[in-house]
Amino acid sequence: MNFIRVHSWLLTPEPRMKLTYFGHSCFLVETAAHRLLIDPFFAKNPHTPVRVSGIRCDYVLVSHGHDDHCEEAVELARANDGTIVSNYEIANRFEAQGAKTFGLNPGGAATLPFGRLKLTLAHHSSGFERPDATSLYLGAPCGLLLTADGKPLYHAGDTALFLDMQLIGRVGLDIALLPIGDRFTMGIEDAVASLDFLRPKLAIPMHYNSF
Ligand code: NI
Ligand code: MN
């Protein structure tokens, strides 16, 4: 099935904050001064005709090491002279491939030019599949808690439902981006249950009908 599902939401007019969805878990966040691409996935993404060469961004945020979340991260960062922000292991791997990176780890946050980013827990796996079917460990899978222009946005990455989501919800989320695809992540029922913990003003489902 080839759905084309590119949507944009103008979250606030002033200061301007805009969110664009390219399908799967791939989003562009535009703040007044910065463009952040979350979990780049274009060439193999059946939901978007957009190609990575058409994206302009200052930062590439990567939730975990599976290729449907970061296969084009290095290409994107290099083409834009941008910085990849991810966990420590992924940052090291992509830095070795010639990208500028900034690594942190779950529970840690950093204040960067676009705002504040905390990596949260995610219950999932995270590895690069080598051609021989062995897996290169790429650190803990994460969610991304981004606060830019005073608006907290949570991109859950690929995760199961977990009770500590209520700690993430305590910040008063404006937006939660939640996987609903089942099998590899939360399904719909668990994603709906997660809203009791996260209590966002707006929730957007992601990571479904891609494969
Ligand atoms: Ni994954
Ligand atoms: Mn995935």
Tab-separated table of C-alpha atoms and ligand atoms in Angstrom:
chain	number	residue	atom	x	y	z
A	1	MET	CA	0.000	0.000	0.000
A	2	ASN	CA	1.341	3.383	-0.933
A	3	PHE	CA	-0.178	6.008	1.302
A	4	ILE	CA	1.130	9.502	0.947
A	5	ARG	CA	0.743	11.093	4.305
A	6	VAL	CA	2.572	14.376	4.689
A	7	HIS	CA	0.766	16.649	7.132
A	8	SER	CA	1.759	19.905	8.760
A	9	TRP	CA	0.464	21.470	11.942
A	10	LEU	CA	1.137	25.081	12.840
A	11	LEU	CA	1.392	24.588	16.589
A	12	THR	CA	1.823	28.220	17.524
A	13	PRO	CA	1.860	31.288	15.307
A	14	GLU	CA	4.016	33.339	17.665
A	15	PRO	CA	6.672	32.239	18.345
A	16	ARG	CA	6.201	30.194	15.245
A	17	MET	CA	6.403	26.443	15.723
A	18	LYS	CA	5.435	24.045	12.985
A	19	LEU	CA	5.404	20.263	12.869
A	20	THR	CA	5.473	18.281	9.623
A	21	TYR	CA	4.905	14.527	9.446
A	22	PHE	CA	6.455	12.430	6.666
A	23	GLY	CA	5.002	9.108	7.783
A	24	HIS	CA	6.517	6.352	9.927
A	25	SER	CA	8.344	8.154	12.782
A	26	CYS	CA	9.817	10.959	10.716
A	27	PHE	CA	8.952	14.552	11.650
A	28	LEU	CA	10.310	18.016	10.997
A	29	VAL	CA	9.999	20.523	13.842
A	30	GLU	CA	10.420	24.134	12.779
A	31	THR	CA	10.910	26.700	15.503
A	32	ALA	CA	11.416	30.398	14.977
A	33	ALA	CA	15.137	29.873	14.484
A	34	HIS	CA	15.804	26.169	13.914
A	35	ARG	CA	14.800	23.131	11.894
A	36	LEU	CA	14.985	19.742	13.603
A	37	LEU	CA	14.464	16.514	11.689
A	38	ILE	CA	13.469	13.591	13.916
A	39	ASP	CA	14.148	9.971	12.869
A	40	PRO	CA	14.954	10.467	9.175
A	41	PHE	CA	13.364	7.812	6.970
A	42	PHE	CA	12.749	8.763	3.368
A	43	ALA	CA	14.008	6.436	0.633
A	44	LYS	CA	12.231	3.313	1.921
A	45	ASN	CA	9.312	5.195	3.466
A	46	PRO	CA	6.117	4.399	1.539
A	47	HIS	CA	4.270	7.370	3.047
A	48	THR	CA	6.213	10.207	1.526
A	49	PRO	CA	7.400	11.281	-1.895
A	50	VAL	CA	9.908	13.598	-0.193
A	51	ARG	CA	13.548	12.635	-0.543
A	52	VAL	CA	16.263	13.337	1.955
A	53	SER	CA	17.940	15.662	-0.538
A	54	GLY	CA	14.896	17.931	-0.257
A	55	ILE	CA	15.199	18.423	3.501
A	56	ARG	CA	16.898	21.406	5.115
A	57	CYS	CA	17.641	21.157	8.816
A	58	ASP	CA	20.127	22.247	11.476
A	59	TYR	CA	19.755	19.187	13.685
A	60	VAL	CA	18.947	15.526	13.209
A	61	LEU	CA	17.486	13.855	16.296
A	62	VAL	CA	17.696	10.048	16.371
A	63	SER	CA	15.697	7.951	18.868
A	64	HIS	CA	17.509	4.645	18.343
A	65	GLY	CA	19.726	2.686	15.992
A	66	HIS	CA	17.255	0.824	13.787
A	67	ASP	CA	17.567	1.835	10.175
A	68	ASP	CA	13.941	2.946	9.844
A	69	HIS	CA	14.924	5.747	12.241
A	70	CYS	CA	18.401	6.743	11.176
A	71	GLU	CA	19.491	5.210	7.894
A	72	GLU	CA	19.831	8.658	6.289
A	73	ALA	CA	21.006	10.548	9.375
A	74	VAL	CA	24.616	10.933	8.290
A	75	GLU	CA	23.717	11.931	4.723
A	76	LEU	CA	21.266	14.498	6.046
A	77	ALA	CA	23.640	15.951	8.623
A	78	ARG	CA	26.513	16.194	6.180
A	79	ALA	CA	24.439	17.757	3.415
A	80	ASN	CA	23.143	20.428	5.810
A	81	ASP	CA	26.259	20.882	7.931
A	82	GLY	CA	23.924	19.838	10.741
A	83	THR	CA	24.454	18.007	14.003
A	84	ILE	CA	23.104	14.581	14.914
A	85	VAL	CA	21.826	14.378	18.481
A	86	SER	CA	21.327	10.892	19.859
A	87	ASN	CA	22.546	8.468	22.471
A	88	TYR	CA	26.263	8.180	23.062
A	89	GLU	CA	26.841	5.019	21.005
A	90	ILE	CA	24.939	6.252	17.961
A	91	ALA	CA	26.656	9.638	18.175
A	92	ASN	CA	30.057	7.937	18.193
A	93	ARG	CA	29.182	5.725	15.237
A	94	PHE	CA	27.937	8.604	13.116
A	95	GLU	CA	30.823	10.839	14.116
A	96	ALA	CA	33.168	8.156	12.785
A	97	GLN	CA	31.222	8.371	9.524
A	98	GLY	CA	31.949	12.077	9.229
A	99	ALA	CA	28.945	13.760	10.857
A	100	LYS	CA	28.957	16.354	13.613
A	101	THR	CA	27.285	14.776	16.615
A	102	PHE	CA	26.196	15.425	20.162
A	103	GLY	CA	25.680	12.386	22.375
A	104	LEU	CA	23.797	12.034	25.632
A	105	ASN	CA	22.060	9.208	27.444
A	106	PRO	CA	18.620	8.371	28.865
A	107	GLY	CA	17.669	10.598	31.776
A	108	GLY	CA	20.177	13.187	30.685
A	109	ALA	CA	19.259	16.477	29.095
A	110	ALA	CA	21.208	19.209	27.387
A	111	THR	CA	20.500	22.789	26.505
A	112	LEU	CA	21.295	23.263	22.845
A	113	PRO	CA	20.757	26.261	20.551
A	114	PHE	CA	17.202	25.137	19.675
A	115	GLY	CA	16.068	24.459	23.245
A	116	ARG	CA	16.338	21.668	25.751
A	117	LEU	CA	16.447	17.995	24.836
A	118	LYS	CA	16.169	15.105	27.265
A	119	LEU	CA	16.519	11.481	26.265
A	120	THR	CA	13.877	9.359	27.960
A	121	LEU	CA	13.526	5.647	28.480
A	122	ALA	CA	12.058	3.512	25.729
A	123	HIS	CA	11.464	-0.215	26.011
A	124	HIS	CA	12.693	-1.561	22.707
A	125	SER	CA	15.975	-2.702	21.127
A	126	SER	CA	18.608	-0.748	19.238
A	127	GLY	CA	21.114	-2.172	16.825
A	128	PHE	CA	22.516	-1.966	13.328
A	129	GLU	CA	21.895	-5.104	11.294
A	130	ARG	CA	25.083	-6.194	9.576
A	131	PRO	CA	24.845	-8.049	6.254
A	132	ASP	CA	25.781	-11.285	8.039
A	133	ALA	CA	22.690	-10.884	10.289
A	134	THR	CA	24.692	-10.087	13.394
A	135	SER	CA	23.770	-6.893	15.155
A	136	LEU	CA	25.987	-4.005	16.200
A	137	TYR	CA	24.838	-2.757	19.604
A	138	LEU	CA	23.933	0.925	19.457
A	139	GLY	CA	23.129	1.721	23.055
A	140	ALA	CA	19.827	2.159	24.793
A	141	PRO	CA	16.797	3.003	22.651
A	142	CYS	CA	15.335	6.343	23.671
A	143	GLY	CA	12.424	8.697	23.465
A	144	LEU	CA	12.997	12.392	22.858
A	145	LEU	CA	11.603	15.070	25.150
A	146	LEU	CA	12.132	18.337	23.333
A	147	THR	CA	11.280	21.721	24.765
A	148	ALA	CA	11.620	24.492	22.218
A	149	ASP	CA	10.087	27.948	22.520
A	150	GLY	CA	8.518	26.782	25.792
A	151	LYS	CA	6.527	23.947	24.215
A	152	PRO	CA	7.293	20.393	25.426
A	153	LEU	CA	7.053	17.784	22.680
A	154	TYR	CA	7.583	14.065	23.321
A	155	HIS	CA	8.586	11.734	20.489
A	156	ALA	CA	8.318	8.283	22.034
A	157	GLY	CA	10.590	6.549	19.522
A	158	ASP	CA	9.795	2.862	19.308
A	159	THR	CA	8.594	1.747	22.701
A	160	ALA	CA	6.343	-0.484	24.696
A	161	LEU	CA	3.938	1.014	27.202
A	162	PHE	CA	5.648	1.686	30.522
A	163	LEU	CA	4.461	3.139	33.786
A	164	ASP	CA	7.268	5.710	33.987
A	165	MET	CA	5.591	7.571	31.138
A	166	GLN	CA	3.824	9.387	33.966
A	167	LEU	CA	7.171	11.002	34.832
A	168	ILE	CA	7.413	12.298	31.270
A	169	GLY	CA	3.835	13.558	31.458
A	170	ARG	CA	4.581	15.601	34.565
A	171	VAL	CA	6.174	18.338	32.457
A	172	GLY	CA	2.780	19.139	30.913
A	173	LEU	CA	3.163	17.964	27.338
A	174	ASP	CA	1.819	19.970	24.458
A	175	ILE	CA	2.381	17.178	21.947
A	176	ALA	CA	3.044	13.438	22.120
A	177	LEU	CA	4.083	11.445	19.049
A	178	LEU	CA	3.241	7.822	19.809
A	179	PRO	CA	3.880	4.566	17.927
A	180	ILE	CA	0.765	2.466	17.388
A	181	GLY	CA	1.956	-0.156	14.903
A	182	ASP	CA	2.011	-3.156	17.255
A	183	ARG	CA	4.427	-6.091	16.906
A	184	PHE	CA	7.602	-3.978	17.327
A	185	THR	CA	6.086	-1.167	19.433
A	186	MET	CA	2.927	-0.287	21.316
A	187	GLY	CA	-0.253	-1.216	19.538
A	188	ILE	CA	-3.323	0.995	19.533
A	189	GLU	CA	-4.670	-0.170	22.914
A	190	ASP	CA	-1.404	0.473	24.712
A	191	ALA	CA	-0.918	3.791	22.956
A	192	VAL	CA	-4.371	4.865	24.128
A	193	ALA	CA	-3.487	3.697	27.652
A	194	SER	CA	-0.273	5.742	27.511
A	195	LEU	CA	-2.381	8.903	27.224
A	196	ASP	CA	-3.454	8.408	30.858
A	197	PHE	CA	0.204	8.763	31.839
A	198	LEU	CA	1.349	11.353	29.314
A	199	ARG	CA	-1.756	13.589	29.220
A	200	PRO	CA	-0.663	15.608	26.171
A	201	LYS	CA	-2.808	18.342	24.687
A	202	LEU	CA	-2.316	16.768	21.248
A	203	ALA	CA	-1.335	13.181	20.414
A	204	ILE	CA	-0.274	12.079	16.949
A	205	PRO	CA	-0.002	8.369	16.067
A	206	MET	CA	3.048	7.188	14.151
A	207	HIS	CA	4.952	4.048	13.095
A	208	TYR	CA	2.085	2.160	11.442
A	209	ASN	CA	1.179	0.764	8.007
A	210	SER	CA	4.735	1.249	6.802
A	211	PHE	CA	5.745	-2.284	5.911
B	1	NI	NI	13.008	0.206	16.221
B	2	MN	MN	10.995	1.316	14.068
